[in-house]
XYZ file of C-alpha atoms in Angstrom:
490
model
C 162.040 -20.317 -62.521
C 164.460 -23.002 -61.329
C 166.419 -25.421 -63.480
C 164.490 -28.233 -61.817
C 161.184 -26.785 -63.028
C 162.510 -26.575 -66.565
C 163.750 -30.129 -66.366
C 160.369 -31.419 -65.218
C 158.555 -29.371 -67.850
C 160.809 -30.955 -70.447
C 160.094 -34.378 -68.951
C 156.361 -33.925 -69.208
C 156.633 -32.483 -72.739
C 158.655 -35.457 -74.003
C 156.769 -38.062 -71.992
C 153.334 -36.951 -73.072
C 154.393 -36.630 -76.683
C 156.495 -39.761 -77.079
C 156.777 -42.193 -74.173
C 153.429 -42.152 -72.400
C 153.135 -45.988 -72.335
C 156.013 -46.075 -69.813
C 155.207 -42.814 -68.080
C 152.717 -43.845 -65.387
C 155.174 -45.006 -62.760
C 157.438 -41.998 -63.159
C 154.554 -39.571 -62.929
C 153.193 -41.075 -59.744
C 156.671 -41.230 -58.204
C 157.101 -37.529 -58.836
C 153.723 -36.641 -57.380
C 154.099 -38.894 -54.336
C 157.428 -37.236 -53.581
C 155.581 -33.882 -53.420
C 158.717 -32.304 -54.858
C 159.043 -32.042 -58.613
C 162.547 -30.586 -58.374
C 164.279 -33.916 -57.795
C 167.377 -33.611 -59.965
C 169.827 -30.739 -60.125
C 171.110 -30.079 -63.643
C 174.303 -28.409 -64.579
C 173.576 -25.258 -66.617
C 174.648 -26.934 -69.859
C 173.337 -30.435 -69.179
C 170.779 -31.997 -71.514
C 167.545 -33.193 -69.991
C 167.752 -36.928 -69.384
C 165.334 -38.712 -67.041
C 165.045 -42.437 -66.376
C 161.513 -43.540 -65.582
C 160.514 -46.644 -63.699
C 158.391 -49.211 -65.495
C 154.777 -49.836 -64.456
C 153.626 -53.330 -63.692
C 152.172 -55.218 -66.622
C 148.410 -55.421 -66.594
C 145.716 -56.666 -68.929
C 145.152 -54.732 -72.146
C 141.802 -53.250 -71.137
C 142.901 -51.969 -67.739
C 146.240 -50.830 -69.160
C 144.629 -48.774 -71.920
C 142.223 -47.050 -69.528
C 145.073 -46.377 -67.090
C 147.192 -44.882 -69.869
C 144.337 -42.639 -70.892
C 143.992 -41.306 -67.358
C 147.735 -40.883 -66.858
C 148.121 -39.146 -70.204
C 145.461 -36.581 -69.438
C 146.769 -36.168 -65.895
C 150.229 -35.507 -67.317
C 148.798 -32.619 -69.321
C 147.233 -31.215 -66.160
C 150.418 -31.491 -64.127
C 152.536 -30.156 -66.955
C 150.308 -27.106 -67.106
C 150.520 -26.791 -63.345
C 154.311 -26.532 -63.369
C 154.426 -24.771 -66.752
C 157.241 -22.429 -67.629
C 156.429 -18.748 -67.045
C 157.978 -16.573 -69.737
C 158.630 -12.894 -69.113
C 157.562 -10.768 -72.068
C 157.387 -7.426 -70.301
C 156.724 -6.074 -66.842
C 152.967 -6.398 -67.143
C 152.381 -9.884 -68.530
C 153.498 -13.480 -68.203
C 152.925 -16.090 -70.886
C 153.114 -19.812 -70.379
C 154.790 -22.389 -72.545
C 152.116 -25.083 -72.712
C 153.193 -28.687 -72.570
C 152.129 -30.822 -75.498
C 148.929 -32.643 -74.693
C 148.940 -36.426 -74.827
C 148.860 -38.095 -78.182
C 145.984 -40.170 -79.296
C 145.160 -43.665 -78.201
C 142.399 -45.994 -78.862
C 140.356 -46.205 -82.350
C 137.447 -47.896 -84.004
C 138.297 -50.212 -86.862
C 135.882 -49.740 -89.714
C 134.195 -52.743 -91.228
C 134.761 -51.553 -94.775
C 137.495 -49.562 -96.417
C 136.879 -45.801 -96.488
C 133.457 -46.148 -94.877
C 131.577 -42.875 -95.079
C 130.867 -41.380 -91.672
C 128.142 -38.985 -92.764
C 130.641 -36.158 -93.031
C 129.776 -33.947 -95.961
C 130.855 -30.308 -95.785
C 128.022 -27.842 -96.148
C 127.846 -24.135 -96.805
C 126.543 -23.655 -93.290
C 129.536 -25.095 -91.445
C 132.235 -24.385 -94.019
C 131.598 -21.205 -95.984
C 134.087 -20.366 -98.694
C 135.780 -17.790 -96.513
C 136.309 -20.357 -93.722
C 139.071 -22.304 -95.397
C 139.440 -25.679 -97.077
C 136.394 -27.684 -98.117
C 137.129 -31.224 -96.999
C 135.024 -34.340 -97.470
C 135.614 -36.677 -94.542
C 135.702 -40.474 -94.428
C 136.611 -43.008 -91.780
C 139.689 -44.926 -92.880
C 140.373 -48.639 -92.750
C 142.668 -48.359 -89.747
C 143.943 -51.934 -89.549
C 145.948 -52.573 -86.383
C 145.866 -48.850 -85.556
C 142.390 -49.583 -84.182
C 143.997 -51.543 -81.340
C 146.944 -49.227 -80.749
C 148.171 -45.898 -79.465
C 149.484 -43.526 -82.142
C 151.934 -40.864 -80.995
C 152.880 -39.084 -84.233
C 152.088 -39.028 -87.955
C 153.823 -37.297 -90.865
C 153.538 -37.026 -94.622
C 156.374 -38.029 -96.940
C 157.260 -38.954 -100.518
C 154.948 -42.000 -100.860
C 152.188 -41.156 -98.388
C 151.758 -41.107 -94.610
C 153.760 -42.804 -91.847
C 152.554 -43.045 -88.240
C 154.339 -44.412 -85.183
C 153.190 -45.708 -81.820
C 152.569 -48.767 -79.685
C 150.317 -51.764 -80.345
C 148.524 -53.755 -77.653
C 147.606 -57.032 -79.358
C 147.803 -60.076 -77.058
C 148.392 -57.815 -74.060
C 151.950 -56.975 -75.188
C 153.554 -53.617 -75.849
C 154.575 -53.765 -79.490
C 156.483 -51.106 -81.385
C 154.629 -50.069 -84.509
C 155.280 -48.131 -87.705
C 152.256 -47.821 -89.991
C 152.105 -46.749 -93.636
C 149.306 -45.493 -95.878
C 149.620 -44.349 -99.476
C 146.322 -42.457 -99.395
C 145.427 -42.080 -95.707
C 142.406 -44.373 -96.150
C 143.974 -47.827 -95.831
C 146.701 -48.458 -93.234
C 149.146 -51.329 -92.830
C 151.932 -52.226 -90.372
C 154.431 -53.783 -92.780
C 157.551 -54.046 -90.594
C 156.387 -55.973 -87.531
C 159.555 -58.057 -87.375
C 161.709 -54.907 -87.319
C 159.907 -52.838 -84.685
C 157.950 -55.324 -82.562
C 160.389 -55.330 -79.610
C 161.244 -51.614 -79.899
C 159.836 -48.298 -78.763
C 159.508 -46.048 -81.812
C 160.067 -42.538 -80.511
C 160.426 -40.195 -83.488
C 159.682 -39.934 -87.196
C 160.709 -37.562 -89.989
C 160.801 -37.501 -93.775
C 162.757 -36.017 -96.651
C 161.580 -35.741 -100.250
C 163.047 -39.199 -100.894
C 162.760 -41.242 -97.692
C 161.323 -41.744 -94.217
C 163.315 -42.076 -90.970
C 162.414 -43.261 -87.476
C 164.348 -43.372 -84.196
C 163.696 -46.396 -81.978
C 164.920 -47.759 -78.641
C 164.703 -51.267 -77.212
C 161.422 -51.708 -75.361
C 162.530 -52.132 -71.719
C 159.586 -54.441 -71.114
C 160.843 -56.812 -73.813
C 164.553 -56.278 -74.485
C 167.777 -55.137 -72.762
C 168.592 -51.428 -72.755
C 170.681 -50.124 -75.656
C 171.465 -46.951 -77.563
C 168.898 -45.357 -79.913
C 168.916 -46.599 -83.502
C 167.989 -44.910 -86.784
C 165.974 -46.699 -89.473
C 165.345 -45.609 -93.073
C 162.705 -46.500 -95.658
C 162.317 -45.309 -99.233
C 158.715 -46.468 -99.541
C 157.319 -46.511 -95.982
C 157.103 -50.310 -96.048
C 160.622 -51.760 -96.066
C 162.820 -50.511 -93.219
C 166.571 -50.994 -92.731
C 168.851 -49.816 -89.905
C 171.314 -47.011 -90.583
C 174.810 -47.427 -89.115
C 175.158 -44.183 -87.168
C 175.742 -43.235 -83.524
C 172.882 -41.072 -82.300
C 173.025 -38.763 -79.263
C 171.126 -39.710 -76.122
C 167.403 -38.913 -75.992
C 167.438 -38.334 -79.743
C 164.634 -36.455 -81.439
C 164.408 -36.065 -85.221
C 162.763 -33.705 -87.655
C 162.878 -32.513 -91.271
C 164.867 -29.483 -92.367
C 166.769 -28.182 -95.373
C 165.930 -31.132 -97.628
C 167.306 -33.591 -95.047
C 166.768 -34.509 -91.412
C 167.971 -33.029 -88.137
C 168.644 -34.913 -84.921
C 168.777 -33.280 -81.480
C 169.935 -34.846 -78.247
C 172.483 -34.878 -75.446
C 176.148 -35.822 -75.367
C 178.901 -35.359 -72.796
C 179.546 -31.864 -74.106
C 175.906 -30.854 -73.806
C 173.078 -30.411 -76.296
C 173.824 -31.167 -79.964
C 171.975 -30.522 -83.213
C 173.075 -32.266 -86.417
C 171.883 -32.338 -90.045
C 172.062 -35.068 -92.685
C 170.846 -35.432 -96.255
C 170.662 -39.239 -96.116
C 170.934 -40.298 -92.460
C 174.487 -41.598 -92.952
C 176.761 -38.537 -93.203
C 176.143 -35.895 -90.523
C 177.162 -32.256 -90.046
C 177.023 -30.292 -86.796
C 174.473 -27.512 -87.168
C 175.485 -23.930 -86.433
C 173.148 -22.715 -83.693
C 173.916 -20.394 -80.790
C 174.022 -22.690 -77.772
C 177.104 -21.108 -76.242
C 175.610 -20.679 -72.785
C 173.239 -23.604 -72.300
C 171.282 -26.271 -74.083
C 167.670 -26.218 -75.180
C 164.792 -28.033 -73.515
C 161.111 -28.409 -74.451
C 161.983 -28.899 -78.117
C 159.670 -28.880 -81.110
C 161.518 -29.903 -84.264
C 160.373 -29.216 -87.849
C 158.383 -31.924 -89.650
C 157.637 -30.499 -93.118
C 159.947 -32.077 -95.694
C 158.885 -29.566 -98.381
C 159.240 -26.377 -96.319
C 161.478 -23.701 -97.833
C 162.285 -22.478 -94.327
C 162.333 -24.696 -91.234
C 161.767 -23.618 -87.639
C 162.843 -25.031 -84.281
C 161.262 -24.141 -80.953
C 162.939 -24.498 -77.573
C 163.471 -22.942 -74.170
C 166.960 -21.863 -73.182
C 167.532 -23.472 -69.807
C 169.362 -20.411 -68.454
C 166.644 -17.943 -69.527
C 162.922 -17.860 -68.905
C 162.268 -17.284 -72.583
C 160.818 -19.169 -75.502
C 163.133 -19.125 -78.504
C 162.392 -19.826 -82.162
C 165.184 -20.478 -84.663
C 164.883 -20.600 -88.465
C 166.988 -22.260 -91.154
C 166.874 -22.616 -94.934
C 169.434 -25.431 -95.123
C 169.111 -27.266 -91.789
C 172.752 -26.481 -90.958
C 172.672 -22.771 -90.094
C 170.054 -21.571 -87.602
C 169.182 -17.955 -86.734
C 167.230 -16.671 -83.746
C 163.900 -14.972 -84.532
C 162.336 -12.123 -82.573
C 160.529 -13.343 -79.460
C 156.874 -14.235 -80.175
C 154.096 -12.406 -78.291
C 152.550 -15.699 -77.108
C 154.090 -19.057 -76.317
C 152.792 -22.309 -77.721
C 153.195 -24.992 -80.361
C 153.613 -23.970 -84.003
C 153.105 -25.196 -87.529
C 154.724 -23.990 -90.751
C 152.677 -22.325 -93.495
C 153.559 -20.860 -96.893
C 154.894 -17.514 -95.692
C 156.158 -18.345 -92.218
C 154.890 -20.060 -89.106
C 151.807 -19.790 -86.912
C 151.738 -20.399 -83.166
C 148.681 -21.499 -81.182
C 148.191 -21.150 -77.409
C 145.508 -21.097 -74.717
C 145.541 -17.650 -73.070
C 144.012 -19.091 -69.876
C 146.581 -21.836 -69.401
C 148.540 -20.047 -66.689
C 145.390 -19.295 -64.692
C 144.224 -22.881 -65.069
C 147.601 -24.190 -63.947
C 147.521 -22.026 -60.848
C 144.025 -23.220 -59.957
C 144.843 -26.880 -60.540
C 148.103 -26.627 -58.573
C 146.089 -26.233 -55.403
C 145.231 -29.931 -55.650
C 148.845 -31.120 -55.724
C 149.102 -31.330 -51.935
C 146.320 -33.881 -51.569
C 147.372 -36.802 -49.326
C 146.960 -39.650 -51.819
C 147.884 -38.640 -55.387
C 147.867 -42.302 -56.488
C 144.084 -42.331 -55.968
C 142.376 -42.219 -59.406
C 139.586 -40.138 -57.884
C 142.163 -37.491 -56.968
C 143.405 -37.408 -60.556
C 139.839 -37.171 -61.834
C 139.221 -34.119 -59.624
C 142.270 -32.414 -61.110
C 141.046 -33.255 -64.588
C 137.633 -31.779 -63.845
C 139.303 -28.493 -62.968
C 141.265 -28.563 -66.198
C 138.217 -29.204 -68.365
C 136.470 -26.184 -66.828
C 139.215 -23.843 -68.064
C 138.166 -23.584 -71.713
C 139.069 -20.488 -73.729
C 139.128 -19.322 -77.320
C 142.646 -20.165 -78.453
C 144.962 -17.453 -79.719
C 147.070 -17.409 -82.879
C 150.070 -15.345 -83.883
C 151.938 -15.585 -87.185
C 155.550 -14.869 -88.071
C 155.811 -13.439 -91.591
C 159.262 -14.202 -92.935
C 159.021 -11.433 -95.556
C 158.568 -8.730 -92.889
C 160.418 -10.660 -90.163
C 157.732 -9.689 -87.665
C 155.004 -11.325 -85.587
C 151.353 -10.393 -85.913
C 149.331 -9.344 -82.886
C 147.615 -12.300 -81.172
C 144.189 -12.958 -82.680
C 141.301 -15.265 -81.862
C 141.596 -18.774 -83.234
C 139.418 -21.881 -82.826
C 137.616 -22.920 -79.676
C 136.792 -22.561 -76.884
C 138.904 -25.500 -75.766
C 140.640 -26.294 -72.459
C 143.909 -27.422 -74.116
C 145.746 -26.117 -77.154
C 145.395 -28.698 -79.893
C 147.464 -29.568 -82.952
C 147.263 -27.176 -85.887
C 148.057 -27.969 -89.544
C 148.359 -26.003 -92.768
C 146.388 -27.709 -95.550
C 147.852 -25.731 -98.446
C 144.702 -23.600 -98.781
C 143.805 -22.946 -95.154
C 143.966 -24.320 -91.625
C 142.614 -27.331 -89.759
C 142.713 -27.994 -86.017
C 141.126 -30.997 -84.261
C 140.157 -29.742 -80.804
C 138.805 -31.298 -77.633
C 135.974 -29.333 -76.040
C 135.053 -29.037 -72.369
C 132.667 -31.962 -72.841
C 135.654 -34.080 -74.059
C 134.211 -34.423 -77.542
C 136.512 -33.824 -80.509
C 135.687 -31.612 -83.486
C 137.793 -30.518 -86.442
C 137.835 -26.732 -86.939
C 138.870 -25.038 -90.193
C 139.812 -21.487 -91.177
C 140.875 -19.399 -94.135
C 144.512 -19.005 -95.115
C 144.817 -15.808 -93.045
C 143.640 -17.610 -89.895
C 140.211 -15.973 -89.812
C 136.705 -17.396 -90.021
C 137.240 -20.404 -87.757
C 134.284 -22.780 -87.921
C 133.685 -26.241 -86.428
C 132.921 -28.955 -88.957
C 130.071 -30.383 -86.921
C 129.936 -33.610 -88.957
C 133.412 -34.518 -87.629
C 132.301 -34.285 -84.011
C 133.051 -37.390 -81.948
C 131.045 -37.475 -78.714
C 132.654 -38.627 -75.479
C 131.465 -41.447 -73.225
C 132.714 -41.357 -69.633
C 133.181 -45.118 -69.765
C 136.064 -44.822 -72.215
C 138.429 -43.016 -69.834
C 140.064 -39.608 -70.166
C 140.504 -38.458 -73.770
C 143.851 -37.708 -75.356
C 144.724 -35.128 -77.956
C 144.480 -36.138 -81.611
C 147.469 -36.759 -83.855
C 147.239 -34.845 -87.129
C 149.163 -34.667 -90.413
C 148.581 -32.829 -93.684
C 149.880 -33.541 -97.172
C 149.019 -34.906 -100.616
C 145.867 -32.753 -100.505
C 144.581 -34.524 -97.369
C 144.296 -34.015 -93.625
C 144.715 -37.098 -91.413
C 143.274 -37.071 -87.878
C 144.032 -40.045 -85.611
C 142.113 -39.967 -82.329
C 140.274 -42.137 -79.819
C 136.776 -43.200 -80.777
C 135.174 -41.546 -77.796
C 132.184 -43.886 -77.719
C 134.127 -47.142 -78.068
C 136.680 -47.802 -75.330
C 140.215 -48.850 -76.260
C 139.818 -48.210 -79.973
C 141.310 -45.583 -82.271
C 139.798 -44.044 -85.373
C 141.447 -42.477 -88.421
C 139.530 -39.690 -90.165
C 140.616 -38.467 -93.604
C 139.618 -35.138 -95.052
C 140.281 -34.501 -98.739
C-alpha cells in the first residue's frame, strides 16, 4: 500500500470524524481527479491536507448535501481502505470512522418519554445493562450537527456545528444529566470550528480553529472549563492538526510539527511533557486517541505509515506508551474494565472492492452516482466482530460475533455493567444493541429503533458517550429532516 493511500485514508478518517461541514469540496475534487494519490509524503511527514471550501447554500439544502457527502465519504474511505497483512492467508481492513451524527428532533417537553421501556423479551438479564430510555430536551442540538460527545467531572460535553440563520456556528454543549442540553459559550465558539474534546477528572478541554467561512486562518487553540459552561483559552502552542484525548489523569495532544509527528501529555493543559512512544521510523496516521478520563490504562490506535499494520499502544500515565501485540481484527475500540474491545465489519474489504468499481464513472459530482455507490454499501451488511485485549493476560481473544448485521461498524461503549452499540441497519434505521459484560448475548432494544425516511437524506452514524450511569446517543431523527435527537438510557 502506497504512502498516498495511507494519507487519503487518514484524510477521510479525520474529515468524516471531525470536519465534515467543510469536506464536500475536497471530496469531490479528489474524485473528479480520478487519482486519490495526489500528494507525496515524506516517510516521517504528518498528514496535513488543506481542503477547499464549498459554496454557501441555504440551511436546508446544505444539511441534506452534508448528509449525502458524509455517507459518501464512508463509502469512499472503505473503498480505499488500508489492507493490513496478518498472515499469508488473510487480509484485514482498517475501517474508516463513519460520519458523525447530524440533524435531531427537539422535544416539546423536557425528558419526554419515547415509549422506550426495556422488557424481558428484548433485554434479558444475560444480555447486559437494563436501560430505560427517554428523549432529551436537546435545545440547539436539534438544529445542529454533533461530531463528538464525552463524559467528564460535571456531566456531558458535546461539540459540533450549529446552523441557525444559515450560518456555520461553532458549538460546545453541556448537560449535567444528559436530559437537558445548553450551549452556554456562544460568544467564545461561534466563529470557530471545534475539532476535539477531552476531559480529566477535574476539567474539560476542547481544541478549536477559526472557521474559514467566518474568520481568518490561525493556529489551533486550546480552551479549558471546570464546569462545562464557562470556557477560557489556555496559553499554549499546539501542533498542527491537533487531536486531543484523555490519558493518565490528564490530556494528550497529537499532531504534526517540522520534526514529524508529536505526542504530548499535560495534567492541566498548561505544562506539557513529550510522551515516550516509539516513532523512530515514521509518524502515525489514522489515529484514535483515548477518551476515558477514569481509565486506569489508556490506549492509542494508529497505523504506522511505513508499515501496513495497525498498532495499539497502552499507557498508565499518559507519558510512557508501550506497543501491544497486533490484534486479530482491525477496527475502532473502546476501553472496558479489564482492557479494550475492538469492533469491525468482517465484510468491509469485500464491500470496498465491490464499491470501487463505481469510482470510474464519468460524472462523480452527480448525486445519483453517489446514491448508487451508497446503495452498494448498504447491501453489504454483516454481523460485526469483536475481539478483546485482556491486560491481565496481555493477549487478544479470538474474534467473536457481536451486534448486527450492519453495513458499517458503529460506535461501541462500555456502560460499567455491559455494552451498548447504536447501529445503522441496511434499511438505514438506527437501533441500540446491548450485551453482557463478556460481549455475549447481543440483543436489539427494539423500542430505541428510529425508522428512516428517504426524504431526510443519507443517514450518518450516531455519536455516543457513557458515564454517570447513563448512555447518551445523539443521532439524526430519521423521520424528520435536518433535525437531531438525543436519547438517554439510564
